[in-house]
Amino acid sequence: MSVDVFGRNLKQVEDHGSRVIIPAIGFKLTSEGDFDIDNRRLCQIAAPLDSADAVNFETLNFHIGGLLDSLALKWEKHDISIDQLVEQQRNSLDSFTKEREALDARINELKEQQLEPTDSVAKQLEEKLVNTINKKIDLIEKSFDTKLDLFKSELSGLLEARAIAFLHEHVGRQSWT
């Protein structure tokens, strides 16, 4: 019966009376005609002659299971430490964010305090400028009113003189005719 490396049955193949040697390094035939691999016999893994001859699924799973369990514990501890570090970083980021917001609020407060005197100076300058402009407008209006009154008086004088001249011209012609 042929078996694979884990002791499972393989398909039955007709034996033609000659044994084929596997062409690989380390494979030798013993004097009994069995394969010898580094002084170990190839045998049916499900039922080895000596416990050092082969490893079966049960033994392999037992040892691998223990290794996997210890590895899983190490990774769980590692994951827990990573989670703790991430939580610490989140907390430090949150505290940094709060500190930054407090600093931003303080900076804005200081900016407003600096702007207040500037605003009061600007208001004073604006008041002075408005007063000066209003005075200039009043002077211009008075000057305009004065010139308008002067123009009206000159215009009325011209109109009066023109009317008198017109009357003299027309009345004078009538009286001579």
mmCIF file of C-alpha atoms in Angstrom:
data_model
loop_
_atom_site.group_PDB
_atom_site.id
_atom_site.type_symbol
_atom_site.label_atom_id
_atom_site.label_comp_id
_atom_site.label_asym_id
_atom_site.label_seq_id
_atom_site.Cartn_x
_atom_site.Cartn_y
_atom_site.Cartn_z
ATOM 1 C CA MET A 1 0.000 0.000 0.000
ATOM 2 C CA SER A 2 1.341 3.452 -0.914
ATOM 3 C CA VAL A 3 1.056 6.323 1.558
ATOM 4 C CA ASP A 4 1.827 10.018 1.273
ATOM 5 C CA VAL A 5 4.006 11.964 3.726
ATOM 6 C CA PHE A 6 1.119 12.285 6.187
ATOM 7 C CA GLY A 7 0.188 8.602 6.157
ATOM 8 C CA ARG A 8 -2.799 8.834 3.850
ATOM 9 C CA ASN A 9 -3.417 6.072 1.358
ATOM 10 C CA LEU A 10 -2.531 6.808 -2.221
ATOM 11 C CA LYS A 11 -3.987 5.214 -5.321
ATOM 12 C CA GLN A 12 -2.816 1.663 -5.762
ATOM 13 C CA VAL A 13 -0.346 1.351 -8.607
ATOM 14 C CA GLU A 14 0.661 -1.935 -10.190
ATOM 15 C CA ASP A 15 4.141 -3.012 -9.171
ATOM 16 C CA HIS A 16 6.172 -3.880 -12.255
ATOM 17 C CA GLY A 17 8.870 -5.575 -10.233
ATOM 18 C CA SER A 18 11.354 -2.766 -10.305
ATOM 19 C CA ARG A 19 11.729 -0.026 -7.772
ATOM 20 C CA VAL A 20 12.318 3.520 -9.077
ATOM 21 C CA ILE A 21 14.772 5.519 -7.011
ATOM 22 C CA ILE A 22 13.683 9.100 -6.475
ATOM 23 C CA PRO A 23 16.349 11.287 -8.066
ATOM 24 C CA ALA A 24 17.043 13.694 -5.198
ATOM 25 C CA ILE A 25 19.856 14.517 -2.824
ATOM 26 C CA GLY A 26 19.711 12.558 0.429
ATOM 27 C CA PHE A 27 17.586 9.642 -0.844
ATOM 28 C CA LYS A 28 19.379 6.323 -0.534
ATOM 29 C CA LEU A 29 18.310 2.737 -0.446
ATOM 30 C CA THR A 30 19.077 0.635 2.591
ATOM 31 C CA SER A 31 20.322 -2.957 2.351
ATOM 32 C CA GLU A 32 16.714 -4.107 2.906
ATOM 33 C CA GLY A 33 15.562 -2.067 -0.093
ATOM 34 C CA ASP A 34 13.882 0.688 1.964
ATOM 35 C CA PHE A 35 14.507 4.367 1.385
ATOM 36 C CA ASP A 36 16.935 6.003 3.787
ATOM 37 C CA ILE A 37 16.730 9.766 4.302
ATOM 38 C CA ASP A 38 19.486 11.009 6.619
ATOM 39 C CA ASN A 39 19.504 7.645 8.380
ATOM 40 C CA ARG A 40 15.714 7.691 8.756
ATOM 41 C CA ARG A 41 13.450 5.144 7.185
ATOM 42 C CA LEU A 42 10.490 5.950 4.997
ATOM 43 C CA CYS A 43 7.610 4.109 6.514
ATOM 44 C CA GLN A 44 3.898 4.298 6.902
ATOM 45 C CA ILE A 45 3.382 7.423 8.954
ATOM 46 C CA ALA A 46 0.132 6.211 10.445
ATOM 47 C CA ALA A 47 2.039 3.343 12.090
ATOM 48 C CA PRO A 48 5.795 4.091 12.407
ATOM 49 C CA LEU A 49 8.067 1.396 13.765
ATOM 50 C CA ASP A 50 9.891 3.840 16.010
ATOM 51 C CA SER A 51 8.525 7.123 17.423
ATOM 52 C CA ALA A 52 11.523 8.979 15.963
ATOM 53 C CA ASP A 53 10.779 7.638 12.478
ATOM 54 C CA ALA A 54 7.867 9.893 11.570
ATOM 55 C CA VAL A 55 5.609 12.677 12.706
ATOM 56 C CA ASN A 56 1.885 12.135 12.421
ATOM 57 C CA PHE A 57 -0.943 14.676 12.301
ATOM 58 C CA GLU A 58 -1.731 14.343 15.982
ATOM 59 C CA THR A 59 1.831 15.104 17.100
ATOM 60 C CA LEU A 60 2.227 17.859 14.545
ATOM 61 C CA ASN A 61 -1.057 19.495 15.557
ATOM 62 C CA PHE A 62 -0.169 19.195 19.245
ATOM 63 C CA HIS A 63 3.162 20.990 18.827
ATOM 64 C CA ILE A 64 1.906 23.512 16.301
ATOM 65 C CA GLY A 65 -1.138 24.242 18.471
ATOM 66 C CA GLY A 66 1.076 25.073 21.439
ATOM 67 C CA LEU A 67 3.268 27.307 19.319
ATOM 68 C CA LEU A 68 0.263 29.045 17.780
ATOM 69 C CA ASP A 69 -1.268 29.593 21.221
ATOM 70 C CA SER A 70 1.933 31.161 22.581
ATOM 71 C CA LEU A 71 2.247 33.254 19.426
ATOM 72 C CA ALA A 72 -1.381 34.364 19.745
ATOM 73 C CA LEU A 73 -0.771 35.409 23.361
ATOM 74 C CA LYS A 74 2.272 37.425 22.322
ATOM 75 C CA TRP A 75 0.291 39.138 19.568
ATOM 76 C CA GLU A 76 -2.625 39.824 21.899
ATOM 77 C CA LYS A 77 -0.222 41.495 24.345
ATOM 78 C CA HIS A 78 1.321 43.370 21.441
ATOM 79 C CA ASP A 79 -2.124 44.462 20.198
ATOM 80 C CA ILE A 80 -3.097 45.582 23.703
ATOM 81 C CA SER A 81 0.071 47.662 23.992
ATOM 82 C CA ILE A 82 -0.597 49.169 20.554
ATOM 83 C CA ASP A 83 -4.186 49.970 21.592
ATOM 84 C CA GLN A 84 -2.875 51.627 24.759
ATOM 85 C CA LEU A 85 -0.391 53.692 22.759
ATOM 86 C CA VAL A 86 -3.110 54.734 20.311
ATOM 87 C CA GLU A 87 -5.374 55.726 23.217
ATOM 88 C CA GLN A 88 -2.542 57.749 24.772
ATOM 89 C CA GLN A 89 -1.980 59.514 21.461
ATOM 90 C CA ARG A 90 -5.706 60.250 21.133
ATOM 91 C CA ASN A 91 -5.781 61.681 24.653
ATOM 92 C CA SER A 92 -2.719 63.820 23.992
ATOM 93 C CA LEU A 93 -4.267 64.986 20.704
ATOM 94 C CA ASP A 94 -7.513 65.865 22.495
ATOM 95 C CA SER A 95 -5.641 67.805 25.178
ATOM 96 C CA PHE A 96 -3.551 69.517 22.489
ATOM 97 C CA THR A 97 -6.735 70.460 20.616
ATOM 98 C CA LYS A 98 -8.263 71.921 23.788
ATOM 99 C CA GLU A 99 -5.075 73.864 24.536
ATOM 100 C CA ARG A 100 -4.988 75.165 20.981
ATOM 101 C CA GLU A 101 -8.612 76.287 21.148
ATOM 102 C CA ALA A 102 -7.863 78.090 24.427
ATOM 103 C CA LEU A 103 -4.803 79.745 22.849
ATOM 104 C CA ASP A 104 -6.803 80.751 19.764
ATOM 105 C CA ALA A 105 -9.462 82.300 22.008
ATOM 106 C CA ARG A 106 -6.774 84.185 23.952
ATOM 107 C CA ILE A 107 -5.127 85.375 20.725
ATOM 108 C CA ASN A 108 -8.472 86.641 19.406
ATOM 109 C CA GLU A 109 -9.099 88.399 22.728
ATOM 110 C CA LEU A 110 -5.696 90.106 22.534
ATOM 111 C CA LYS A 111 -6.326 91.118 18.922
ATOM 112 C CA GLU A 112 -9.638 92.692 19.916
ATOM 113 C CA GLN A 113 -7.938 94.539 22.775
ATOM 114 C CA GLN A 114 -5.369 95.887 20.339
ATOM 115 C CA LEU A 115 -8.085 96.898 17.892
ATOM 116 C CA GLU A 116 -10.156 98.753 20.486
ATOM 117 C CA PRO A 117 -7.659 101.621 20.952
ATOM 118 C CA THR A 118 -7.196 101.743 17.205
ATOM 119 C CA ASP A 119 -10.954 101.875 16.790
ATOM 120 C CA SER A 120 -11.263 104.702 19.321
ATOM 121 C CA VAL A 121 -8.478 106.642 17.565
ATOM 122 C CA ALA A 122 -10.181 105.977 14.243
ATOM 123 C CA LYS A 123 -13.484 107.209 15.676
ATOM 124 C CA GLN A 124 -11.814 110.376 16.970
ATOM 125 C CA LEU A 125 -10.178 110.985 13.599
ATOM 126 C CA GLU A 126 -13.458 110.308 11.852
ATOM 127 C CA GLU A 127 -15.254 112.817 14.092
ATOM 128 C CA LYS A 128 -12.581 115.455 13.430
ATOM 129 C CA LEU A 129 -12.712 114.769 9.707
ATOM 130 C CA VAL A 130 -16.507 114.957 9.647
ATOM 131 C CA ASN A 131 -16.418 118.235 11.608
ATOM 132 C CA THR A 132 -13.796 119.691 9.268
ATOM 133 C CA ILE A 133 -15.749 118.613 6.185
ATOM 134 C CA ASN A 134 -18.979 120.021 7.631
ATOM 135 C CA LYS A 135 -17.235 123.336 8.344
ATOM 136 C CA LYS A 136 -15.884 123.441 4.780
ATOM 137 C CA ILE A 137 -19.331 122.645 3.411
ATOM 138 C CA ASP A 138 -20.825 125.423 5.548
ATOM 139 C CA LEU A 139 -18.166 127.862 4.276
ATOM 140 C CA ILE A 140 -18.828 126.811 0.681
ATOM 141 C CA GLU A 141 -22.578 127.161 1.181
ATOM 142 C CA LYS A 142 -22.124 130.625 2.764
ATOM 143 C CA SER A 143 -19.792 131.640 -0.043
ATOM 144 C CA PHE A 144 -22.242 130.299 -2.605
ATOM 145 C CA ASP A 145 -25.140 132.063 -0.891
ATOM 146 C CA THR A 146 -23.124 135.286 -0.788
ATOM 147 C CA LYS A 147 -22.193 134.989 -4.456
ATOM 148 C CA LEU A 148 -25.775 134.076 -5.321
ATOM 149 C CA ASP A 149 -27.060 137.107 -3.456
ATOM 150 C CA LEU A 150 -24.462 139.282 -5.192
ATOM 151 C CA PHE A 151 -25.389 137.763 -8.559
ATOM 152 C CA LYS A 152 -29.082 138.326 -7.845
ATOM 153 C CA SER A 153 -28.479 141.920 -6.901
ATOM 154 C CA GLU A 154 -26.316 142.514 -9.985
ATOM 155 C CA LEU A 155 -28.830 140.712 -12.158
ATOM 156 C CA SER A 156 -31.705 142.671 -10.730
ATOM 157 C CA GLY A 157 -29.672 145.867 -11.224
ATOM 158 C CA LEU A 158 -28.978 144.907 -14.838
ATOM 159 C CA LEU A 159 -32.589 143.969 -15.400
ATOM 160 C CA GLU A 160 -33.706 147.232 -13.880
ATOM 161 C CA ALA A 161 -31.255 149.177 -15.990
ATOM 162 C CA ARG A 162 -32.333 147.277 -19.077
ATOM 163 C CA ALA A 163 -35.976 147.868 -18.263
ATOM 164 C CA ILE A 164 -35.332 151.568 -17.791
ATOM 165 C CA ALA A 165 -33.414 151.696 -21.044
ATOM 166 C CA PHE A 166 -36.204 149.832 -22.773
ATOM 167 C CA LEU A 167 -38.786 152.162 -21.329
ATOM 168 C CA HIS A 168 -36.793 155.238 -22.317
ATOM 169 C CA GLU A 169 -36.363 153.935 -25.763
ATOM 170 C CA HIS A 170 -40.019 153.085 -26.278
ATOM 171 C CA VAL A 171 -41.500 155.870 -24.216
ATOM 172 C CA GLY A 172 -39.121 158.358 -25.677
ATOM 173 C CA ARG A 173 -40.117 157.393 -29.218
ATOM 174 C CA GLN A 174 -43.753 157.691 -28.454
ATOM 175 C CA SER A 175 -43.408 161.073 -26.905
ATOM 176 C CA TRP A 176 -41.527 162.394 -29.930
ATOM 177 C CA THR A 177 -43.968 161.111 -32.422
#
